[in-house]
Amino acid sequence: MLADYILRSRAIFDALTEKPFDGYVAIKGNRIIDVGSGSLMEQWKGPQTKVLDYGKKLIMPGICESHAHNFFGVLELNSVNVEKAKSEEEAAKMVYDYNREKSGGWIFGFGWNQHYWERKELPTRKSLDSYFPDTPVLIFDGELHSVWVNSKALELCNITAETPDPPGGKITRDQDNQPTGHLLEPAAMKLALDYAFKNGLENEKEAFREYFNQTAALGITAISDMQIFDIVKHEIYLELEKENDLKCRVHLVASAKDDISSLNELRDTCSSDKVLFSGVKEFIDGTAMAYTGLLIEPYCDVPGYRGHPLLDVDQFREKAIELDRNGFRIRLHACGDGAVRLSLDILEEARRKNGPRDSRHSIEHIENIHPDDLPRFKENEVIASVQPEHLGGESYETHPFHRILGEDRINLIWPFRSLFNHGAKLAFGSDHPVVGLNPMDGIYRAVTRLMDDKTPEGGWLPDEKMTLEESLKAYTIDSAYQMFREKDFGSLEAGKLADITVLDRNIFETDFEEILETKPAMTMMDGKIVFEA
Ligand SMILES: [Zn+2]
């Protein structure tokens, strides 16, 4: 047998050994047929074989992004981001400037965070109304846990003083009980989103095609699409797959609210190598930044208030046990330490009732954790699904968590190393579009724990840093494990699918700061080159 491709480099990181080695990867069809060193590559070389010599650029397994929201990622690519705004007024003006030419349809945007504004107050419809009296506008906050809408949007969605708060959500109101234009948490956001996305996006399929061009350009060859707001786009993925133009393997995570029969249907429909059903997701809490995170002790700046679960706990416990019994993997969003504990309680009970199995349940985000709960991940074989880029932010000094959570509690903030040392399997992802999709940003945060202004010196909780090797594994083989795909991809080994990323340098030899400038030189998925710089 001869290879179609031989990729050659002095730096091959196979995600099995600790350090890169000098060698090659031979590929035939969509499989890796050999990984080795030195002159052994000659045996695979024939007249048709393409030998690509990458010098000392790093060849590594294709990156597996374990937590992204594809539909919202697509939307973000095509709308304004107001993250840099310093005030509500500036954010509204940015929305206006970006959409000046637009006629008809909804206007979307992303990225506001009142904690970084001069006045730390929630935005209202009024600032948007002055620019957009007749066009509906909907702007997601930076954490995707609330939306800021204008009066036209409220009117179209029929959200009025009389509309009750849906369970788990809140319509922010003024003194006269009128909605102010802020809808908090998925249940309330859905009141507007269901209407806004009734007809999908303009040129939806092409927009997704462009999205997957981006994932390929970032070296991502597999992704977990964390469905939210009941928006599942598997038809588009299946169409792209049929056209032989899906550049990334998609693992669909549906809503745990769906009934078992429709989940079974989705599981049957999405069962290919490239479009695969991958379990369900539910929100246990919101986020501490939005004061919807569930904490064990009260918030530092809201006396006596701990937040509350976003669902009926008893009801959900029963549902989780049923889902587990039916073989569904469950991924639970839990930011606050109280939500992490509650999630562990629920998953533990499901395991006790149904018996242990290879369930690969996971807890998502884990902003902070009570030390007592650290060993419970390993005990219950629960994956810690974390997104190091959440550590990002302007500056350590001004980080809102000092005020919101207080110094004691932030001693276990984003506790990657503590979880790892307690035997938890870590899977890295981005949570795009909450933050950017670029895995290099997350890897940089995991190894340095520095904020944007390079503070604090030595990193935020330096003991929680991960090594480069561990970070790359968390973004490849361990994320593949989370996708139930570690036998298919995630490492460079003979017999695995040829999903491979080549970086434009060897980050094991450069300064960590250079990770931020590192880009893929080539991405291969299923034995095909899907990106070349
Ligand atoms: Zn998310």
Coordinates of C-alpha atoms and ligand atoms in Angstrom, one line a residue:
M1 CA 0.0 0.0 0.0
L2 CA 1.2 3.5 -0.9
A3 CA 0.2 6.8 0.7
D4 CA -1.8 9.6 -0.9
Y5 CA -0.1 12.1 1.3
I6 CA 3.0 12.1 3.5
L7 CA 3.2 15.0 5.9
R8 CA 6.7 15.5 7.2
S9 CA 8.0 17.7 10.0
R10 CA 10.6 17.9 12.7
A11 CA 7.8 18.5 15.2
I12 CA 5.0 16.1 15.3
F13 CA 2.7 16.1 18.4
D14 CA 0.6 13.0 18.3
A15 CA -1.3 13.7 21.6
L16 CA 0.1 10.4 23.0
T17 CA 3.6 11.3 23.9
E18 CA 4.7 14.4 25.9
K19 CA 6.8 16.2 23.4
P20 CA 6.9 16.6 19.6
F21 CA 9.2 14.3 17.6
D22 CA 10.8 14.3 14.2
G23 CA 8.8 12.2 11.8
Y24 CA 6.0 11.9 9.3
V25 CA 2.3 11.0 9.0
A26 CA 1.2 8.9 6.1
I27 CA -2.3 9.0 4.8
K28 CA -4.3 6.9 2.4
G29 CA -7.9 7.8 1.6
N30 CA -9.5 9.2 4.7
R31 CA -7.2 7.3 7.2
I32 CA -3.8 7.7 8.7
I33 CA -1.9 4.5 7.7
D34 CA 1.3 5.2 9.6
V35 CA 3.0 7.6 12.0
G36 CA 6.7 7.2 12.4
S37 CA 10.2 8.7 12.4
G38 CA 13.1 9.0 10.0
S39 CA 13.6 7.1 6.8
L40 CA 10.7 4.7 7.4
M41 CA 8.5 7.0 5.4
E42 CA 10.1 5.8 2.2
Q43 CA 8.1 2.6 2.3
W44 CA 4.9 4.5 1.8
K45 CA 6.1 6.7 -1.0
G46 CA 5.0 6.0 -4.6
P47 CA 4.9 8.1 -7.8
Q48 CA 1.4 9.5 -6.9
T49 CA 2.3 10.3 -3.3
K50 CA 2.2 14.0 -2.3
V51 CA 5.0 14.7 0.2
L52 CA 4.4 17.9 2.1
D53 CA 7.4 18.9 4.1
Y54 CA 6.5 21.4 6.8
G55 CA 10.0 22.0 8.1
K56 CA 9.6 22.4 11.9
K57 CA 6.0 23.5 11.8
L58 CA 3.9 21.6 14.3
I59 CA 1.8 18.8 13.0
M60 CA -0.9 17.8 15.4
P61 CA -4.3 16.1 15.5
G62 CA -7.2 18.2 14.2
I63 CA -8.5 20.4 16.9
C64 CA -11.8 19.3 18.6
E65 CA -13.9 22.2 19.8
S66 CA -16.0 20.8 22.5
H67 CA -18.5 23.6 23.2
A68 CA -19.7 26.0 20.5
H69 CA -23.0 27.4 19.5
N70 CA -22.9 27.1 15.7
F71 CA -26.1 28.9 14.7
F72 CA -25.1 31.9 16.9
G73 CA -21.6 31.7 15.6
V74 CA -23.0 32.0 12.1
L75 CA -25.2 34.9 13.2
E76 CA -22.2 36.7 14.9
L77 CA -20.1 36.4 11.7
N78 CA -22.8 38.5 10.0
S79 CA -23.6 41.1 12.7
V80 CA -22.1 43.8 14.8
N81 CA -20.1 43.1 18.0
V82 CA -20.3 45.9 20.5
E83 CA -17.9 44.4 23.0
K84 CA -15.6 47.4 22.9
A85 CA -18.3 50.0 23.7
K86 CA -17.7 51.9 26.9
S87 CA -21.4 52.9 27.4
E88 CA -24.9 52.0 26.4
E89 CA -25.0 55.0 24.1
E90 CA -21.8 54.0 22.3
A91 CA -23.1 50.5 21.9
A92 CA -26.4 51.7 20.4
K93 CA -24.4 54.0 18.0
M94 CA -22.2 51.0 16.9
V95 CA -25.3 49.0 16.1
Y96 CA -26.6 52.0 14.1
D97 CA -23.3 52.5 12.2
Y98 CA -23.0 48.9 11.3
N99 CA -26.6 48.6 10.0
R100 CA -27.1 52.0 8.4
E101 CA -27.5 50.5 4.9
K102 CA -29.7 47.6 6.0
S103 CA -33.3 47.5 5.0
G104 CA -35.9 45.2 6.4
G105 CA -35.6 42.1 8.6
W106 CA -34.2 42.0 12.1
I107 CA -31.0 43.6 13.3
F108 CA -28.8 41.4 15.5
G109 CA -25.7 42.1 17.5
F110 CA -23.5 40.6 20.2
G111 CA -21.2 41.4 23.0
W112 CA -22.4 44.1 25.5
N113 CA -21.6 43.8 29.2
Q114 CA -22.8 46.6 31.5
H115 CA -20.1 45.7 34.0
Y116 CA -17.6 47.3 31.6
W117 CA -19.7 50.5 31.0
E118 CA -19.3 53.8 32.8
R119 CA -22.7 53.5 34.4
K120 CA -23.0 49.8 35.3
E121 CA -26.7 49.7 34.5
L122 CA -28.6 47.4 32.2
P123 CA -29.4 48.9 28.8
T124 CA -33.0 49.8 27.8
R125 CA -35.0 49.9 24.6
K126 CA -34.9 53.7 24.6
S127 CA -31.3 54.1 23.4
L128 CA -32.0 51.7 20.5
D129 CA -35.4 53.3 19.7
S130 CA -33.8 56.6 18.9
Y131 CA -31.9 55.0 16.0
F132 CA -34.4 52.3 15.1
P133 CA -38.0 53.4 15.5
D134 CA -39.4 50.9 13.0
T135 CA -36.8 48.0 12.7
P136 CA -36.7 45.3 15.3
V137 CA -33.3 45.1 17.0
L138 CA -31.9 42.3 19.3
I139 CA -28.5 42.4 20.8
F140 CA -27.1 39.5 22.9
D141 CA -25.0 40.2 25.9
G142 CA -21.4 38.9 25.9
E143 CA -22.4 35.8 27.8
L144 CA -25.5 34.9 25.7
H145 CA -27.6 35.0 28.8
S146 CA -29.8 38.0 28.0
V147 CA -30.9 40.2 25.1
W148 CA -31.3 43.9 24.8
V149 CA -34.2 44.7 22.4
N150 CA -35.9 47.8 21.2
S151 CA -39.6 48.7 21.3
K152 CA -40.3 47.5 17.8
A153 CA -39.0 44.0 18.8
L154 CA -41.1 44.0 22.0
E155 CA -44.2 45.0 19.9
L156 CA -43.7 42.4 17.2
C157 CA -43.2 39.7 19.9
N158 CA -46.1 40.9 21.9
I159 CA -44.1 41.3 25.1
T160 CA -46.1 43.8 27.2
A161 CA -46.6 44.8 30.9
E162 CA -49.2 41.9 31.0
T163 CA -46.7 39.2 29.8
P164 CA -45.8 37.1 32.8
D165 CA -42.2 36.1 33.5
P166 CA -41.7 32.6 32.1
P167 CA -40.3 30.0 34.6
G168 CA -36.6 30.4 34.8
G169 CA -36.6 33.7 32.9
K170 CA -37.2 37.4 33.7
I171 CA -38.6 40.3 31.7
T172 CA -36.9 43.3 33.3
R173 CA -39.5 46.0 34.0
D174 CA -39.6 49.7 35.0
Q175 CA -41.7 51.2 37.8
D176 CA -44.8 51.1 35.7
N177 CA -44.3 47.4 35.0
Q178 CA -43.4 48.2 31.4
P179 CA -40.7 45.9 29.8
T180 CA -37.5 47.9 29.6
G181 CA -36.1 46.0 26.7
H182 CA -34.0 43.5 28.7
L183 CA -34.9 39.8 28.7
L184 CA -32.9 37.6 31.1
E185 CA -32.0 33.9 30.7
P186 CA -33.0 31.5 27.9
A187 CA -36.7 31.2 29.0
A188 CA -37.3 34.9 28.6
M189 CA -35.0 35.4 25.6
K190 CA -37.0 32.8 23.8
L191 CA -40.0 35.1 23.9
A192 CA -38.2 37.2 21.3
L193 CA -35.9 34.7 19.7
D194 CA -38.7 32.4 18.6
Y195 CA -40.2 35.2 16.6
A196 CA -36.9 36.6 15.3
F197 CA -35.7 33.3 14.0
K198 CA -39.0 32.0 12.8
N199 CA -37.8 32.1 9.2
G200 CA -34.2 31.3 9.9
L201 CA -31.4 33.5 8.6
E202 CA -31.0 35.0 5.2
N203 CA -28.9 32.8 2.9
E204 CA -28.6 30.4 5.8
K205 CA -26.8 27.5 4.0
E206 CA -24.2 29.8 2.5
A207 CA -23.7 31.4 5.9
F208 CA -23.0 28.0 7.4
R209 CA -20.7 27.2 4.5
E210 CA -18.7 30.3 5.4
Y211 CA -18.8 29.4 9.1
F212 CA -17.1 26.0 8.3
N213 CA -14.5 27.8 6.2
Q214 CA -13.7 29.7 9.4
T215 CA -13.5 26.6 11.5
A216 CA -11.2 25.0 8.9
A217 CA -9.0 28.1 8.9
L218 CA -8.7 27.8 12.7
G219 CA -7.6 24.2 12.5
I220 CA -10.9 22.8 13.9
T221 CA -11.9 19.5 12.4
A222 CA -14.6 18.4 14.9
I223 CA -17.1 20.5 16.9
S224 CA -19.8 20.0 19.5
D225 CA -22.7 22.2 18.5
M226 CA -24.4 23.0 21.8
Q227 CA -28.0 23.7 20.7
I228 CA -29.8 26.4 22.5
F229 CA -33.3 27.9 22.1
D230 CA -34.5 24.8 20.2
I231 CA -32.6 25.8 17.1
V232 CA -31.2 22.6 15.6
K233 CA -29.7 23.0 12.1
H234 CA -28.9 19.4 11.3
E235 CA -30.7 19.5 7.9
I236 CA -28.1 22.0 6.8
Y237 CA -25.2 19.9 8.1
L238 CA -26.7 16.8 6.3
E239 CA -27.1 18.8 3.1
L240 CA -23.5 20.0 3.2
E241 CA -22.3 16.5 4.0
K242 CA -24.2 15.2 0.9
E243 CA -22.6 17.9 -1.2
N244 CA -19.3 16.7 0.1
D245 CA -18.6 20.2 1.4
L246 CA -18.8 19.8 5.2
K247 CA -15.3 20.8 6.4
C248 CA -15.8 19.9 10.1
R249 CA -17.4 16.9 11.9
V250 CA -20.4 18.2 13.8
H251 CA -21.6 16.6 17.0
L252 CA -25.2 17.8 17.8
V253 CA -26.2 18.3 21.4
A254 CA -29.9 18.8 21.6
S255 CA -32.1 20.2 24.4
A256 CA -32.8 18.0 27.4
K257 CA -36.3 19.5 27.3
D258 CA -37.2 17.5 24.2
D259 CA -39.1 14.3 24.6
I260 CA -37.4 11.0 24.4
S261 CA -39.1 10.1 21.1
S262 CA -38.0 13.2 19.2
L263 CA -34.5 12.7 20.6
N264 CA -34.4 9.2 19.4
E265 CA -35.5 10.4 16.0
L266 CA -32.7 12.9 15.9
R267 CA -30.2 10.2 17.0
D268 CA -31.3 8.1 14.1
T269 CA -31.2 10.9 11.6
C270 CA -27.8 12.1 12.6
S271 CA -25.6 9.0 12.8
S272 CA -22.9 9.4 10.2
D273 CA -19.2 9.9 10.6
K274 CA -19.5 13.7 10.0
V275 CA -23.0 14.5 11.5
L276 CA -23.5 12.7 14.7
F277 CA -26.0 13.1 17.5
S278 CA -24.1 13.6 20.8
G279 CA -26.6 13.9 23.7
V280 CA -28.5 16.7 25.4
K281 CA -27.9 19.9 27.3
E282 CA -29.7 21.7 30.1
F283 CA -29.0 24.9 32.0
I284 CA -28.8 24.5 35.7
D285 CA -28.0 28.2 36.3
G286 CA -27.0 31.3 34.4
T287 CA -23.8 33.2 35.1
A288 CA -22.4 35.0 38.2
M289 CA -21.8 38.0 36.0
A290 CA -25.5 38.3 35.3
Y291 CA -26.4 37.4 39.0
T292 CA -28.1 34.3 37.7
G293 CA -25.3 31.9 38.7
L294 CA -26.3 29.6 41.6
L295 CA -23.9 30.0 44.5
I296 CA -23.4 28.1 47.7
E297 CA -22.8 31.3 49.7
P298 CA -24.5 34.7 48.9
Y299 CA -23.1 37.1 46.3
C300 CA -20.7 39.6 47.9
D301 CA -22.6 42.6 46.5
V302 CA -26.2 41.4 47.0
P303 CA -26.6 40.4 50.6
G304 CA -28.5 37.2 51.3
Y305 CA -28.9 36.4 47.6
R306 CA -27.4 33.2 46.2
G307 CA -29.2 33.0 42.8
H308 CA -31.5 30.1 42.1
P309 CA -31.7 27.1 39.7
L310 CA -33.2 28.0 36.3
L311 CA -35.4 24.9 36.4
D312 CA -37.6 22.9 38.7
V313 CA -35.0 20.7 40.3
D314 CA -37.2 17.7 41.2
Q315 CA -38.8 17.6 37.8
F316 CA -35.4 17.8 36.1
R317 CA -33.9 15.1 38.3
E318 CA -36.5 12.7 37.1
K319 CA -35.9 13.7 33.5
A320 CA -32.2 13.3 33.9
I321 CA -32.7 9.8 35.3
E322 CA -34.9 8.9 32.4
L323 CA -32.5 10.3 29.9
D324 CA -29.6 8.4 31.4
R325 CA -31.7 5.2 31.5
N326 CA -32.3 5.7 27.8
G327 CA -28.7 6.0 27.0
F328 CA -28.5 9.8 26.5
R329 CA -25.4 11.7 27.5
I330 CA -26.3 14.8 29.5
R331 CA -24.3 18.0 29.5
L332 CA -25.2 20.5 32.3
H333 CA -24.4 24.2 32.2
A334 CA -23.3 25.1 35.7
C335 CA -21.3 28.3 36.4
G336 CA -21.7 28.9 40.1
D337 CA -20.3 26.5 42.7
G338 CA -23.9 25.8 43.8
A339 CA -24.9 24.8 40.3
V340 CA -21.8 22.6 40.0
R341 CA -22.8 20.8 43.2
L342 CA -26.4 20.4 42.2
S343 CA -25.3 19.0 38.8
L344 CA -23.0 16.5 40.5
D345 CA -25.9 15.5 42.8
I346 CA -28.2 14.9 39.9
L347 CA -25.7 13.0 37.8
E348 CA -24.7 10.9 40.8
E349 CA -28.3 10.0 41.5
A350 CA -28.8 9.0 37.9
R351 CA -25.7 6.8 38.1
R352 CA -26.9 5.2 41.4
K353 CA -30.4 4.6 40.1
N354 CA -29.5 3.2 36.7
G355 CA -26.1 1.8 37.5
P356 CA -22.8 3.0 36.1
R357 CA -22.3 3.0 32.3
D358 CA -20.1 4.7 29.9
S359 CA -22.3 7.8 30.0
R360 CA -19.7 10.6 29.6
H361 CA -22.0 13.1 31.2
S362 CA -20.4 16.5 31.6
I363 CA -20.6 19.7 33.5
E364 CA -20.0 22.9 31.4
H365 CA -18.1 26.0 32.4
I366 CA -17.4 25.5 36.2
E367 CA -16.6 29.1 36.9
N368 CA -16.0 28.2 40.5
I369 CA -16.3 25.2 42.7
H370 CA -16.4 24.2 46.3
P371 CA -13.2 22.3 47.2
D372 CA -15.3 19.3 48.5
D373 CA -16.7 18.8 45.1
L374 CA -13.4 18.4 43.2
P375 CA -13.1 14.6 43.7
R376 CA -16.6 14.0 42.7
F377 CA -15.9 14.4 39.0
K378 CA -13.6 11.4 39.0
E379 CA -15.8 9.4 41.3
N380 CA -18.8 9.8 39.0
E381 CA -16.8 9.8 35.8
V382 CA -18.1 13.3 34.9
I383 CA -16.2 15.3 32.3
A384 CA -15.2 18.8 33.2
S385 CA -16.0 20.8 30.0
V386 CA -14.2 24.1 30.4
Q387 CA -13.5 27.1 28.2
P388 CA -10.2 28.8 29.2
E389 CA -10.8 31.9 27.1
H390 CA -13.5 32.8 29.6
L391 CA -10.5 33.9 31.7
G392 CA -10.1 36.7 29.3
G393 CA -11.0 40.2 30.0
E394 CA -9.5 43.6 30.1
S395 CA -7.6 43.5 33.4
Y396 CA -7.3 41.6 36.6
E397 CA -7.7 44.7 38.7
T398 CA -11.1 45.7 37.3
H399 CA -12.5 42.2 36.9
P400 CA -16.1 42.2 38.2
F401 CA -15.6 38.9 40.0
H402 CA -13.6 40.7 42.8
R403 CA -16.8 42.6 43.6
I404 CA -19.4 39.9 42.7
L405 CA -17.7 36.8 44.2
G406 CA -15.1 38.2 46.6
E407 CA -11.5 37.2 47.1
D408 CA -12.1 33.9 49.0
R409 CA -14.3 32.4 46.4
I410 CA -12.1 33.4 43.5
N411 CA -9.3 31.3 44.9
L412 CA -11.0 28.5 43.0
I413 CA -12.0 30.4 39.9
W414 CA -11.7 28.4 36.6
P415 CA -10.0 25.6 38.6
F416 CA -8.6 23.7 35.6
R417 CA -5.5 22.3 37.4
S418 CA -7.4 21.5 40.6
L419 CA -10.0 19.5 38.6
F420 CA -7.2 17.8 36.6
N421 CA -5.2 16.9 39.7
H422 CA -8.3 15.4 41.2
G423 CA -8.6 13.0 38.2
A424 CA -11.2 14.8 36.2
K425 CA -11.0 14.5 32.4
L426 CA -10.9 18.0 30.9
A427 CA -12.4 18.9 27.5
F428 CA -11.5 22.3 26.1
G429 CA -13.8 24.5 24.0
S430 CA -14.5 28.1 23.4
D431 CA -18.2 28.7 24.0
H432 CA -18.2 30.7 20.7
P433 CA -19.7 33.3 20.2
V434 CA -19.5 34.1 23.9
V435 CA -15.8 34.5 23.1
G436 CA -13.9 34.0 19.8
L437 CA -13.6 30.6 18.2
N438 CA -9.8 30.6 17.9
P439 CA -8.4 27.7 19.9
M440 CA -5.0 29.4 20.2
D441 CA -6.6 32.0 22.5
G442 CA -7.9 29.3 24.8
I443 CA -4.6 27.5 24.8
Y444 CA -2.8 30.8 25.6
R445 CA -5.1 31.5 28.6
A446 CA -4.8 27.9 29.9
V447 CA -1.0 28.1 29.9
T448 CA -0.6 31.7 31.1
R449 CA -3.8 32.6 32.9
L450 CA -3.1 36.2 32.0
M451 CA -5.7 38.9 31.2
D452 CA -5.6 41.1 28.1
D453 CA -3.3 43.6 29.8
K454 CA -1.0 40.8 30.9
T455 CA -2.1 41.0 34.5
P456 CA -1.7 39.8 37.2
E457 CA 2.0 39.1 37.1
G458 CA 2.5 35.3 36.9
G459 CA -1.1 34.7 36.0
W460 CA -4.4 34.6 37.8
L461 CA -4.0 31.6 40.3
P462 CA -0.7 30.4 38.8
D463 CA -1.2 27.0 40.4
E464 CA -4.2 26.5 38.1
K465 CA -2.1 26.8 34.9
M466 CA -2.1 23.8 32.5
T467 CA 1.0 22.8 30.5
L468 CA 1.0 23.2 26.8
E469 CA 1.0 19.4 26.3
E470 CA -2.1 19.1 28.6
S471 CA -3.8 22.0 26.9
L472 CA -3.3 20.5 23.5
K473 CA -4.6 17.1 24.7
A474 CA -7.7 18.8 26.2
Y475 CA -8.3 20.3 22.8
T476 CA -7.8 17.1 20.9
I477 CA -7.9 13.6 22.3
D478 CA -9.8 14.5 25.5
S479 CA -12.3 16.5 23.5
A480 CA -12.6 13.6 21.1
Y481 CA -13.4 11.5 24.2
Q482 CA -16.1 13.9 25.1
M483 CA -17.5 13.4 21.6
F484 CA -17.4 9.6 22.0
R485 CA -14.9 9.7 19.2
E486 CA -11.5 9.0 20.7
K487 CA -11.2 5.8 18.7
D488 CA -11.9 7.7 15.5
F489 CA -9.7 10.8 15.9
G490 CA -8.0 13.1 18.4
S491 CA -4.5 11.6 18.1
L492 CA -2.2 10.8 15.3
E493 CA -2.2 7.0 15.1
A494 CA -2.4 4.5 12.3
G495 CA -6.0 3.5 11.6
K496 CA -7.5 6.8 12.8
L497 CA -9.4 9.2 10.5
A498 CA -7.0 11.7 8.8
D499 CA -8.1 14.8 10.7
I500 CA -4.9 16.8 11.1
T501 CA -3.8 20.4 11.8
V502 CA -0.5 21.9 10.9
L503 CA 0.4 25.1 12.8
D504 CA 2.6 27.8 11.2
R505 CA 5.3 27.2 13.9
N506 CA 6.2 24.9 16.7
I507 CA 4.6 26.4 19.8
F508 CA 6.6 24.0 22.0
E509 CA 9.7 26.0 21.1
T510 CA 8.3 29.6 21.0
D511 CA 7.5 32.0 23.8
F512 CA 3.9 31.6 25.1
E513 CA 3.1 35.1 23.8
E514 CA 3.6 33.8 20.2
I515 CA 0.7 31.3 20.7
L516 CA -1.6 34.3 20.1
E517 CA -0.1 34.9 16.7
T518 CA 0.0 31.3 15.7
K519 CA -2.3 30.2 12.8
P520 CA -2.8 27.0 11.0
A521 CA -0.7 26.4 7.9
M522 CA -2.9 23.6 6.8
T523 CA -6.0 21.7 7.9
M524 CA -7.0 18.2 6.8
M525 CA -10.3 16.6 7.5
D526 CA -11.2 13.1 6.4
G527 CA -8.0 12.9 4.3
K528 CA -8.9 16.1 2.4
I529 CA -7.1 19.4 2.6
V530 CA -9.9 21.8 3.8
F531 CA -7.6 24.8 4.5
E532 CA -4.2 26.0 3.3
A533 CA -2.7 29.3 4.3
Ligands
ZN1 ZN -22.3 27.8 25.9

